[in-house]
Tab-separated table of C-alpha atoms in Angstrom:
chain	number	residue	atom	x	y	z
A	1	MET	CA	20.309	3.796	-7.723
A	2	ASP	CA	21.409	4.570	-11.255
A	3	GLU	CA	23.573	7.691	-11.406
A	4	ASN	CA	21.979	8.763	-14.705
A	5	PRO	CA	18.691	10.520	-13.822
A	6	PHE	CA	17.343	9.842	-17.308
A	7	THR	CA	17.524	6.054	-16.828
A	8	ASP	CA	14.356	4.389	-15.615
A	9	PRO	CA	14.978	0.768	-14.465
A	10	ILE	CA	11.358	-0.231	-15.061
A	11	HIS	CA	10.694	1.344	-18.466
A	12	PRO	CA	14.061	1.577	-20.261
A	13	GLU	CA	12.736	1.428	-23.818
A	14	GLN	CA	9.647	3.640	-23.933
A	15	PRO	CA	9.361	5.711	-27.099
A	16	GLN	CA	9.753	9.480	-27.090
A	17	ARG	CA	6.397	11.252	-27.233
A	18	PRO	CA	5.665	14.145	-29.570
A	19	ILE	CA	6.296	17.451	-27.832
A	20	GLU	CA	2.733	18.699	-28.347
A	21	ASP	CA	1.331	15.678	-26.491
A	22	SER	CA	3.887	15.508	-23.734
A	23	THR	CA	4.390	19.116	-22.620
A	24	LEU	CA	2.100	20.836	-20.151
A	25	ILE	CA	2.479	24.585	-19.660
A	26	VAL	CA	2.282	25.482	-15.981
A	27	GLY	CA	2.349	28.963	-14.533
A	28	ARG	CA	3.784	31.732	-16.660
A	29	THR	CA	7.370	30.587	-17.076
A	30	ALA	CA	7.464	26.827	-16.563
A	31	SER	CA	6.613	23.606	-18.375
A	32	LEU	CA	6.462	19.910	-17.561
A	33	THR	CA	7.490	17.481	-20.305
A	34	LEU	CA	7.154	13.696	-20.420
A	35	GLY	CA	10.545	12.614	-21.700
A	36	THR	CA	11.760	9.159	-22.666
A	37	ASP	CA	12.203	7.987	-19.106
A	38	SER	CA	11.967	11.141	-16.997
A	39	LEU	CA	9.778	14.106	-16.270
A	40	ILE	CA	11.582	17.231	-17.506
A	41	VAL	CA	10.880	20.307	-15.378
A	42	LEU	CA	11.739	23.482	-17.272
A	43	GLU	CA	11.677	26.797	-15.447
A	44	SER	CA	12.894	30.206	-16.536
A	45	LYS	CA	16.463	29.659	-15.380
A	46	THR	CA	16.736	25.965	-14.505
A	47	THR	CA	15.992	22.539	-15.947
A	48	HIS	CA	15.997	19.279	-14.052
A	49	ALA	CA	14.810	15.711	-14.636
A	50	ILE	CA	12.898	13.396	-12.318
A	51	PRO	CA	13.054	9.708	-13.344
A	52	PHE	CA	9.600	8.210	-13.753
A	53	TYR	CA	10.703	5.459	-11.349
A	54	ASN	CA	11.055	8.087	-8.592
A	55	ILE	CA	7.640	9.676	-9.095
A	56	LEU	CA	5.327	8.607	-6.295
A	57	TRP	CA	2.104	10.429	-7.095
A	58	ALA	CA	0.602	13.288	-9.097
A	59	GLU	CA	-2.762	14.987	-8.802
A	60	LEU	CA	-4.680	17.980	-10.027
A	61	SER	CA	-6.633	19.865	-7.398
A	62	ASN	CA	-8.720	22.751	-8.706
A	63	PHE	CA	-6.147	24.620	-10.766
A	64	GLU	CA	-2.910	23.387	-9.164
A	65	ILE	CA	-0.858	20.376	-10.123
A	66	SER	CA	1.110	18.615	-7.385
A	67	ILE	CA	3.790	15.978	-8.021
A	68	ARG	CA	5.433	14.004	-5.212
A	69	TYR	CA	8.654	12.140	-5.866
A	70	ALA	CA	11.570	10.400	-4.130
A	71	SER	CA	14.538	12.736	-4.244
A	72	PRO	CA	18.058	11.390	-3.573
A	73	THR	CA	19.680	13.106	-0.598
A	74	ALA	CA	22.625	10.712	-0.289
A	75	ALA	CA	24.045	7.705	-2.119
A	76	SER	CA	21.525	5.331	-0.516
A	77	VAL	CA	18.810	7.611	0.847
A	78	VAL	CA	15.761	9.183	-0.780
A	79	ARG	CA	13.325	11.639	0.757
A	80	VAL	CA	9.905	12.803	-0.381
A	81	SER	CA	9.893	16.091	-2.283
A	82	THR	CA	6.984	17.937	-3.890
A	83	ILE	CA	6.624	20.365	-6.765
A	84	ASN	CA	3.486	22.457	-7.227
A	85	TYR	CA	2.494	24.622	-10.178
A	86	PRO	CA	-0.626	26.539	-11.109
A	87	VAL	CA	-2.519	25.409	-14.199
A	88	GLU	CA	-4.298	27.975	-16.311
A	89	LYS	CA	-7.988	27.389	-17.008
A	90	PRO	CA	-7.532	26.685	-20.758
A	91	GLU	CA	-4.952	23.952	-19.900
A	92	HIS	CA	-7.110	22.270	-17.253
A	93	PRO	CA	-8.900	19.634	-19.415
A	94	ARG	CA	-5.617	18.484	-20.954
A	95	ALA	CA	-3.908	18.571	-17.565
A	96	VAL	CA	-6.293	15.880	-16.305
A	97	SER	CA	-5.246	13.402	-19.013
A	98	TRP	CA	-1.597	14.513	-18.730
A	99	VAL	CA	-1.537	13.558	-15.032
A	100	ARG	CA	-3.025	10.168	-15.865
A	101	THR	CA	-0.358	9.619	-18.521
A	102	LEU	CA	2.375	10.613	-16.070
A	103	LEU	CA	1.127	8.045	-13.543
A	104	ASP	CA	0.954	5.370	-16.241
A	105	LEU	CA	4.583	6.071	-17.105
A	106	ALA	CA	5.607	6.207	-13.452
A	107	TYR	CA	4.054	2.868	-12.527
A	108	GLY	CA	3.991	0.830	-15.724
A	109	VAL	CA	2.636	-2.623	-14.840
A	110	SER	CA	3.073	-1.994	-11.124
A	111	GLN	CA	-0.053	-1.532	-9.011
A	112	TRP	CA	-0.995	1.934	-7.754
A	113	LYS	CA	-2.027	2.642	-4.169
A	114	LYS	CA	-0.970	-0.712	-2.745
A	115	ARG	CA	-2.659	-1.940	0.429
A	116	ILE	CA	0.217	-2.848	2.722
A	117	LYS	CA	0.242	-4.736	5.996
A	118	VAL	CA	3.465	-3.644	7.732
A	119	LEU	CA	4.934	-5.909	10.409
A	120	ILE	CA	7.668	-4.377	12.543
A	121	ASN	CA	10.019	-6.477	14.610
A	122	PRO	CA	10.759	-4.033	17.463
A	123	PHE	CA	14.006	-5.871	18.174
A	124	GLY	CA	15.219	-5.732	14.571
A	125	GLY	CA	18.229	-3.602	13.697
A	126	LYS	CA	19.363	-3.603	17.338
A	127	GLY	CA	16.027	-2.097	18.346
A	128	ARG	CA	16.015	0.629	15.672
A	129	ALA	CA	13.572	-0.925	13.196
A	130	GLN	CA	10.597	1.202	14.220
A	131	LYS	CA	12.672	4.387	14.158
A	132	TRP	CA	13.964	3.572	10.673
A	133	TYR	CA	10.439	2.814	9.478
A	134	LEU	CA	8.998	6.099	10.728
A	135	ARG	CA	11.864	8.123	9.321
A	136	HIS	CA	12.652	6.414	6.020
A	137	VAL	CA	9.640	4.356	4.948
A	138	GLU	CA	6.365	5.799	6.217
A	139	PRO	CA	6.707	9.131	4.339
A	140	ILE	CA	7.286	7.304	1.033
A	141	PHE	CA	4.269	5.023	1.482
A	142	ALA	CA	2.126	8.035	2.434
A	143	ALA	CA	3.307	10.096	-0.546
A	144	ALA	CA	2.442	7.194	-2.872
A	145	CYS	CA	-1.101	7.029	-1.430
A	146	CYS	CA	-0.573	3.497	-0.101
A	147	GLU	CA	-3.038	2.143	2.451
A	148	VAL	CA	-0.989	0.998	5.439
A	149	ASP	CA	-1.923	-1.074	8.461
A	150	LEU	CA	0.967	-1.344	10.930
A	151	GLN	CA	1.462	-3.981	13.605
A	152	LYS	CA	4.398	-4.834	15.871
A	153	THR	CA	5.343	-8.445	16.449
A	154	GLN	CA	5.444	-9.331	20.133
A	155	TYR	CA	7.343	-12.616	20.184
A	156	ARG	CA	9.067	-15.204	18.036
A	157	GLY	CA	6.526	-16.819	15.722
A	158	HIS	CA	4.015	-13.986	16.097
A	159	ALA	CA	4.241	-13.143	12.386
A	160	VAL	CA	3.211	-16.741	11.582
A	161	GLU	CA	0.017	-16.223	13.578
A	162	ILE	CA	-0.671	-12.809	12.052
A	163	ALA	CA	-0.250	-14.034	8.482
A	164	GLU	CA	-2.299	-17.175	9.132
A	165	SER	CA	-5.292	-15.169	10.399
A	166	LEU	CA	-4.993	-12.349	7.827
A	167	ASP	CA	-7.803	-11.734	5.345
A	168	ALA	CA	-6.149	-12.574	2.022
A	169	ASP	CA	-8.434	-10.118	0.207
A	170	ALA	CA	-7.712	-7.166	2.492
A	171	PHE	CA	-4.074	-6.573	1.511
A	172	ASP	CA	-1.882	-6.657	-1.566
A	173	VAL	CA	1.416	-6.765	0.312
A	174	ILE	CA	2.855	-7.865	3.630
A	175	ALA	CA	5.999	-5.835	4.316
A	176	ALA	CA	8.308	-7.203	6.992
A	177	CYS	CA	10.301	-4.428	8.644
A	178	SER	CA	13.041	-6.712	9.889
A	179	GLY	CA	15.786	-9.065	8.814
A	180	ASP	CA	15.102	-12.276	6.868
A	181	GLY	CA	13.452	-14.024	9.820
A	182	LEU	CA	10.110	-12.230	9.574
A	183	PRO	CA	9.515	-12.971	5.860
A	184	PHE	CA	10.221	-16.632	6.689
A	185	GLU	CA	7.483	-16.512	9.315
A	186	VAL	CA	5.066	-14.715	6.996
A	187	PHE	CA	5.434	-17.279	4.202
A	188	ASN	CA	4.814	-20.075	6.683
A	189	GLY	CA	1.824	-18.293	8.185
A	190	LEU	CA	0.247	-17.897	4.741
A	191	GLY	CA	1.110	-21.535	4.076
A	192	ASN	CA	-0.909	-22.562	7.132
A	193	LYS	CA	-4.116	-20.998	5.816
A	194	PRO	CA	-6.884	-23.291	4.509
A	195	ASP	CA	-6.632	-21.412	1.184
A	196	ALA	CA	-2.837	-21.304	1.310
A	197	ARG	CA	-2.212	-21.318	-2.422
A	198	ARG	CA	-4.636	-18.490	-3.047
A	199	ALA	CA	-3.171	-16.441	-0.186
A	200	LEU	CA	0.406	-17.018	-1.351
A	201	LYS	CA	-0.561	-15.926	-4.857
A	202	ASN	CA	-2.608	-12.866	-3.875
A	203	ILE	CA	-0.353	-11.388	-1.199
A	204	ALA	CA	3.177	-10.328	-2.091
A	205	VAL	CA	5.709	-10.770	0.723
A	206	VAL	CA	8.465	-8.145	0.832
A	207	GLN	CA	11.171	-6.905	3.150
A	208	LEU	CA	11.933	-3.466	4.525
A	209	PRO	CA	15.583	-4.098	5.469
A	210	CYS	CA	15.943	-3.357	9.161
A	211	GLY	CA	17.781	-6.419	10.457
A	212	THR	CA	21.154	-8.131	10.521
A	213	GLY	CA	20.399	-10.246	7.453
A	214	ASN	CA	18.671	-8.424	4.601
A	215	ALA	CA	19.170	-10.900	1.753
A	216	MET	CA	15.601	-10.634	0.499
A	217	SER	CA	15.917	-6.897	-0.100
A	218	TRP	CA	19.311	-7.251	-1.779
A	219	ASN	CA	17.830	-9.762	-4.223
A	220	LEU	CA	14.564	-7.981	-4.995
A	221	ASN	CA	15.626	-4.321	-4.765
A	222	GLY	CA	19.426	-4.386	-4.875
A	223	THR	CA	19.768	-2.479	-1.620
A	224	ASP	CA	19.671	-2.642	2.173
A	225	SER	CA	18.549	0.987	2.386
A	226	PRO	CA	15.071	1.222	3.984
A	227	SER	CA	14.095	4.253	1.887
A	228	LEU	CA	15.249	2.744	-1.423
A	229	ALA	CA	13.539	-0.532	-0.518
A	230	ALA	CA	10.328	1.389	0.240
A	231	LEU	CA	10.531	2.998	-3.197
A	232	GLY	CA	11.152	-0.461	-4.683
A	233	ILE	CA	8.012	-1.787	-2.984
A	234	VAL	CA	5.904	1.128	-4.203
A	235	LYS	CA	7.100	0.501	-7.772
A	236	GLY	CA	7.595	-3.271	-7.489
A	237	ILE	CA	6.232	-5.707	-10.081
A	238	ARG	CA	4.336	-8.738	-8.829
A	239	THR	CA	6.676	-11.689	-9.339
A	240	PRO	CA	6.013	-15.408	-8.747
A	241	LEU	CA	8.566	-16.971	-6.406
A	242	ASP	CA	9.450	-20.635	-6.063
A	243	LEU	CA	9.018	-21.897	-2.518
A	244	VAL	CA	10.535	-25.052	-1.062
A	245	SER	CA	8.741	-27.520	1.203
A	246	ILE	CA	11.012	-28.939	3.909
A	247	THR	CA	9.700	-32.070	5.590
A	248	GLN	CA	11.331	-33.284	8.775
A	249	GLY	CA	9.661	-35.697	11.191
A	250	ASP	CA	5.962	-34.862	10.879
A	251	ARG	CA	6.626	-31.157	10.181
A	252	ARG	CA	6.365	-29.255	6.891
A	253	THR	CA	8.092	-25.882	6.593
A	254	LEU	CA	8.291	-23.436	3.696
A	255	SER	CA	11.672	-21.995	2.713
A	256	PHE	CA	12.096	-18.950	0.461
A	257	LEU	CA	15.824	-18.214	0.704
A	258	SER	CA	18.277	-21.062	1.366
A	259	GLN	CA	19.029	-24.323	3.140
A	260	SER	CA	22.419	-25.419	4.370
A	261	VAL	CA	24.190	-28.235	6.184
A	262	GLY	CA	27.866	-28.096	7.018
A	263	ILE	CA	30.224	-25.142	7.048
A	264	VAL	CA	27.732	-22.462	6.033
A	265	ALA	CA	25.115	-23.599	8.558
A	266	GLU	CA	27.673	-23.668	11.358
A	267	GLY	CA	29.236	-20.398	10.272
A	268	ASP	CA	25.836	-18.779	10.676
A	269	LEU	CA	24.058	-20.532	13.538
A	270	ALA	CA	27.077	-21.424	15.692
A	271	THR	CA	28.154	-17.773	15.853
A	272	GLU	CA	24.933	-16.297	17.243
A	273	HIS	CA	26.870	-15.289	20.351
A	274	LEU	CA	29.084	-13.112	18.140
A	275	ARG	CA	26.298	-10.941	16.705
A	276	TRP	CA	28.167	-7.887	17.955
A	277	LEU	CA	30.627	-8.555	15.119
A	278	GLY	CA	27.882	-7.885	12.551
A	279	SER	CA	28.267	-9.682	9.221
A	280	ALA	CA	31.916	-10.412	10.079
A	281	ARG	CA	30.778	-13.178	12.455
A	282	PHE	CA	29.674	-15.265	9.470
A	283	THR	CA	33.063	-14.896	7.753
A	284	TYR	CA	34.851	-15.699	11.017
A	285	GLY	CA	32.742	-18.818	11.626
A	286	ILE	CA	33.345	-20.185	8.133
A	287	LEU	CA	37.055	-19.383	8.164
A	288	VAL	CA	37.615	-21.283	11.407
A	289	ARG	CA	35.947	-24.381	9.977
A	290	LEU	CA	37.698	-24.118	6.618
A	291	LEU	CA	41.084	-24.046	8.300
A	292	GLY	CA	40.075	-27.076	10.343
A	293	LYS	CA	39.065	-28.977	7.161
A	294	THR	CA	35.846	-29.988	8.892
A	295	VAL	CA	33.706	-32.634	7.158
A	296	TYR	CA	30.015	-33.418	7.638
A	297	PRO	CA	29.279	-37.001	6.506
A	298	CYS	CA	25.817	-37.744	5.186
A	299	ASP	CA	23.786	-39.790	2.736
A	300	LEU	CA	22.423	-37.674	-0.096
A	301	ALA	CA	19.887	-38.058	-2.917
A	302	VAL	CA	18.949	-35.299	-5.364
A	303	LYS	CA	16.526	-34.824	-8.251
A	304	ILE	CA	18.721	-33.121	-10.844
A	305	GLU	CA	17.137	-30.845	-13.458
A	306	VAL	CA	20.235	-29.128	-14.917
A	307	ALA	CA	23.369	-31.188	-14.368
A	308	THR	CA	26.435	-29.312	-15.641
A	309	LYS	CA	27.797	-25.796	-15.404
A	310	PRO	CA	27.575	-25.138	-19.182
A	311	GLU	CA	23.939	-26.259	-19.095
A	312	VAL	CA	23.264	-24.064	-16.055
A	313	ARG	CA	24.781	-21.088	-17.867
A	314	GLU	CA	22.599	-21.733	-20.931
A	315	HIS	CA	19.512	-22.114	-18.741
A	316	TYR	CA	20.249	-18.733	-17.167
A	317	ARG	CA	20.957	-17.071	-20.535
A	318	ARG	CA	17.574	-18.137	-21.882
A	319	ALA	CA	15.840	-16.729	-18.812
A	320	LEU	CA	17.559	-13.365	-19.243
A	321	ASN	CA	16.184	-13.137	-22.777
A	322	ASP	CA	12.653	-14.144	-21.780
A	323	ARG	CA	10.527	-10.992	-21.447
A	324	SER	CA	7.213	-12.769	-21.004
A	325	PRO	CA	4.857	-11.362	-18.345
A	326	PRO	CA	5.940	-12.725	-14.948
A	327	ASP	CA	2.525	-14.253	-14.230
A	328	LYS	CA	2.234	-16.088	-17.572
A	329	ASP	CA	2.877	-19.529	-16.049
A	330	ARG	CA	0.318	-19.032	-13.306
A	331	ASP	CA	-2.271	-17.565	-15.679
A	332	SER	CA	-2.009	-20.645	-17.886
A	333	LEU	CA	-2.762	-23.057	-15.038
A	334	SER	CA	-6.165	-24.666	-14.814
A	335	SER	CA	-8.209	-24.593	-11.628
A	336	GLN	CA	-6.677	-27.933	-10.673
A	337	ASP	CA	-3.114	-29.176	-10.571
A	338	ALA	CA	-1.793	-32.446	-11.995
A	339	ASN	CA	-3.004	-34.276	-8.878
A	340	GLY	CA	-6.539	-32.885	-9.213
A	341	GLN	CA	-6.109	-30.560	-6.235
A	342	GLN	CA	-7.962	-27.238	-6.378
A	343	GLN	CA	-5.547	-24.345	-6.953
A	344	ASP	CA	-7.107	-22.246	-4.182
A	345	SER	CA	-6.870	-24.984	-1.551
A	346	GLY	CA	-4.051	-25.663	0.919
A	347	LEU	CA	-0.415	-26.242	0.065
A	348	PRO	CA	0.335	-28.379	-3.013
A	349	LYS	CA	0.578	-32.100	-2.529
A	350	LEU	CA	4.136	-33.326	-2.331
A	351	GLN	CA	5.152	-34.923	-5.618
A	352	TYR	CA	8.146	-36.649	-4.000
A	353	GLY	CA	6.508	-37.486	-0.691
A	354	THR	CA	7.967	-36.670	2.732
A	355	ILE	CA	11.131	-37.658	4.574
A	356	ASN	CA	9.094	-40.527	6.083
A	357	ASP	CA	8.158	-42.015	2.708
A	358	ASP	CA	10.160	-44.335	0.509
A	359	LEU	CA	12.751	-42.635	-1.654
A	360	PRO	CA	11.335	-41.692	-5.088
A	361	HIS	CA	12.109	-44.452	-7.573
A	362	ASP	CA	14.382	-42.293	-9.748
A	363	TRP	CA	16.486	-40.977	-6.830
A	364	ASN	CA	19.642	-42.717	-5.665
A	365	LEU	CA	20.834	-42.331	-2.088
A	366	VAL	CA	24.626	-42.202	-2.113
A	367	PRO	CA	27.117	-41.787	0.743
A	368	TYR	CA	28.923	-38.471	0.918
A	369	ASP	CA	31.438	-39.037	3.700
A	370	LYS	CA	33.645	-36.023	2.988
A	371	LEU	CA	30.998	-33.340	2.576
A	372	GLY	CA	32.296	-29.923	3.547
A	373	ASN	CA	29.437	-27.762	2.432
A	374	PHE	CA	25.874	-28.477	1.303
A	375	TRP	CA	24.172	-25.234	0.349
A	376	CYS	CA	20.938	-24.719	-1.602
A	377	GLY	CA	19.884	-21.272	-2.759
A	378	ASN	CA	16.525	-20.009	-3.991
A	379	MET	CA	17.918	-16.474	-4.276
A	380	ALA	CA	21.271	-15.312	-5.618
A	381	CYS	CA	22.529	-13.061	-2.845
A	382	MET	CA	22.920	-14.042	0.813
A	383	ALA	CA	24.417	-10.713	1.954
A	384	ALA	CA	25.869	-7.538	0.475
A	385	ASN	CA	28.336	-8.396	-2.319
A	386	THR	CA	27.880	-12.102	-1.607
A	387	SER	CA	26.231	-14.052	-4.442
A	388	PRO	CA	27.022	-17.753	-4.132
A	389	PHE	CA	24.077	-18.659	-6.391
A	390	PRO	CA	24.469	-16.415	-9.460
A	391	ALA	CA	22.259	-18.612	-11.679
A	392	THR	CA	19.180	-18.595	-9.435
A	393	LEU	CA	15.906	-17.374	-10.912
A	394	PRO	CA	12.723	-16.408	-9.052
A	395	HIS	CA	10.410	-18.939	-10.706
A	396	ASP	CA	12.211	-21.550	-12.802
A	397	GLY	CA	11.056	-24.446	-10.623
A	398	CYS	CA	14.572	-25.150	-9.346
A	399	ILE	CA	16.858	-24.398	-6.457
A	400	ASP	CA	20.592	-24.157	-7.040
A	401	LEU	CA	22.724	-26.691	-5.175
A	402	VAL	CA	26.377	-26.114	-4.281
A	403	THR	CA	28.420	-28.946	-2.790
A	404	ILE	CA	32.099	-28.769	-1.887
A	405	ASP	CA	34.264	-31.524	-0.423
A	406	GLY	CA	35.580	-30.859	3.052
A	407	ASP	CA	39.031	-32.285	2.382
A	408	ILE	CA	40.139	-29.800	-0.287
A	409	SER	CA	43.307	-27.865	0.507
A	410	ARG	CA	43.087	-24.932	2.897
A	411	ILE	CA	44.290	-22.592	0.152
A	412	ALA	CA	41.499	-23.753	-2.178
A	413	ALA	CA	38.972	-23.402	0.627
A	414	ILE	CA	40.032	-19.825	1.408
A	415	ARG	CA	40.008	-18.937	-2.295
A	416	SER	CA	36.444	-20.243	-2.453
A	417	LEU	CA	35.434	-17.945	0.387
A	418	LEU	CA	36.995	-14.939	-1.323
A	419	ALA	CA	35.590	-15.877	-4.739
A	420	VAL	CA	31.996	-15.518	-3.531
A	421	GLU	CA	32.517	-11.752	-3.371
A	422	THR	CA	34.457	-11.466	-6.645
A	423	GLY	CA	31.985	-13.351	-8.840
A	424	LYS	CA	34.428	-16.192	-9.572
A	425	PHE	CA	32.895	-18.775	-7.235
A	426	PHE	CA	30.740	-20.506	-9.880
A	427	ASP	CA	33.692	-21.268	-12.172
A	428	MET	CA	35.975	-22.770	-9.505
A	429	PRO	CA	36.679	-26.420	-10.425
A	430	HIS	CA	35.992	-27.848	-6.958
A	431	VAL	CA	32.576	-26.115	-6.724
A	432	ASN	CA	29.879	-28.567	-7.837
A	433	TYR	CA	26.898	-26.481	-9.046
A	434	ARG	CA	23.579	-27.973	-10.201
A	435	LYS	CA	19.920	-27.030	-10.515
A	436	ILE	CA	17.619	-29.438	-8.724
A	437	SER	CA	13.928	-29.787	-7.861
A	438	GLY	CA	14.254	-31.880	-4.717
A	439	TYR	CA	16.643	-33.695	-2.386
A	440	ARG	CA	16.933	-35.838	0.718
A	441	ILE	CA	19.854	-35.496	3.118
A	442	ILE	CA	20.575	-37.786	6.069
A	443	PRO	CA	23.373	-36.622	8.398
A	444	LYS	CA	25.384	-39.430	9.936
A	445	ASN	CA	28.271	-40.090	12.330
A	446	GLN	CA	27.439	-36.926	14.288
A	447	LYS	CA	25.424	-36.664	17.497
A	448	ASP	CA	24.525	-33.041	16.879
A	449	GLY	CA	25.073	-30.319	14.340
A	450	TYR	CA	23.467	-27.440	12.476
A	451	ILE	CA	20.801	-27.312	9.802
A	452	SER	CA	19.853	-23.833	8.626
A	453	ILE	CA	16.614	-23.069	6.773
A	454	ASP	CA	16.459	-19.384	5.817
A	455	GLY	CA	18.745	-18.688	8.768
A	456	GLU	CA	16.495	-20.555	11.232
A	457	ARG	CA	17.836	-23.620	13.034
A	458	LEU	CA	16.111	-26.959	12.529
A	459	PRO	CA	16.765	-30.145	14.537
A	460	PHE	CA	19.796	-32.112	13.376
A	461	GLU	CA	17.743	-34.832	11.710
A	462	PRO	CA	17.184	-36.125	8.165
A	463	PHE	CA	15.006	-33.898	5.996
A	464	GLN	CA	13.668	-33.740	2.460
A	465	ALA	CA	13.051	-30.746	0.179
A	466	GLU	CA	10.771	-30.194	-2.807
A	467	VAL	CA	10.434	-27.091	-4.992
A	468	HIS	CA	7.007	-25.637	-5.822
A	469	ARG	CA	7.235	-23.492	-8.916
A	470	GLY	CA	5.809	-19.984	-8.483
A	471	LEU	CA	3.937	-20.840	-5.277
A	472	GLY	CA	4.791	-17.557	-3.540
A	473	THR	CA	4.658	-13.927	-4.637
A	474	VAL	CA	7.084	-11.055	-4.123
A	475	LEU	CA	7.639	-7.595	-5.631
A	476	SER	CA	10.735	-7.065	-7.753
A	477	LYS	CA	12.121	-4.478	-10.152
A	478	SER	CA	12.196	-6.650	-13.259
A	479	GLY	CA	9.632	-9.371	-12.609
A	480	HIS	CA	11.912	-12.156	-13.843
A	481	VAL	CA	15.470	-11.893	-12.450
A	482	TYR	CA	17.145	-10.875	-9.218
A	483	GLU	CA	19.020	-7.606	-8.740
A	484	ALA	CA	22.094	-9.414	-7.383
A	485	SER	CA	24.991	-10.013	-9.751
A	486	GLY	CA	24.123	-12.982	-11.938
A	487	LEU	CA	26.215	-15.198	-14.166
A	488	LEU	CA	28.368	-13.312	-16.622
A	489	ILE	CA	27.097	-14.179	-20.084
A	490	LYS	CA	29.981	-13.991	-22.531
A	491	ASP	CA	29.698	-12.544	-26.037
A	492	GLY	CA	28.235	-15.058	-28.430
A	493	GLU	CA	26.433	-17.065	-25.760
């Protein structure tokens, strides 16, 4: 959270209001003033500011005004606090409109009183997910007047079933109180619905970080704190999210986060038995394979959209400067897509076909016998302080592809690992970085191995991926970029 209490991350440039319109006299010795980005509370001996972003709700009951807000109690924890003041009878009519104005400033384009379906993985966070929810999240949702329906998942894949059978008109948000596994299930459950596209557009999928991997929350809210994430969901802006269809055999799976083959996949999935190490198990798994100069031969074809690093940087710069409403692309769509398919029907037809179809005519399948790492990212951050995909954008119609040869020197390989946390990974000469809209990868010369889709293991078989622009919906702070550290745009660019 920003250390300056006068800085509102959602409304940074709102004009100052005239004092006569913005100040409400309360009680005998106090006043409430709508500042540039904060509510200024002036009492006889003290003055303090509450950022509009932190204000959860305000209401006028008879002749008392009550304001609930998220108050920081530690660096990464907020708790619900309330201020109450009497309103004199002559001030009452203006107080009604003042409260409405305060809520408009507090929420901006974000929806009030969200209807939230909360799914809790009782095994998440080493069994502490429910405890964290009740302590850190539930009070914030209640203070913001959210409608909440809570359900525990009972087994692996249960969230798929819940999302598939959910009434898409009954909720605005599905909040997964878990790691990244539950959002993966939710997206796929919504994707199984007969009206999949409508459901994926209407229901925002979010994460309350209570698991080992909390990448979704880091990207959308810049935190793995359950209370700060809850505040981010209350104030979140509906944001289209690209989703990726993975076809393998006769199966079609939706991916929202990443896909990997090679070192990263093994470093994650082959170290499940080391979960007691926490996030260090991932670093350990990768380091062992880097030192061994392990290679993962395959045949690879990609549909390239942005081919070079300078072009990627320019693509990202333009997106940073684009302040168009996040739903503009979806609002401009007709009721049918380019293939004539109704927009509210099932998943989009595959433009590039499946893994079982002939290769698209403009793709070339080339051998990649010394592949060390194949890693595609739909979000920038994969863990705290780890942003291997700094140019990713929520809805640009691309995923970012990183490939690295497996026979580079051990020193270069270790520097690559360290550079992910320092922000220098993108500019390393041996890191091949492109934006693509689809690919096919065929592992070879290996009997078995690891393929990771959003941290879930898939069979070690050929698969194909295709990006669907803005198919899913999430809640984010900005509506157009991730909170993770992005590409550094130099002066003059």
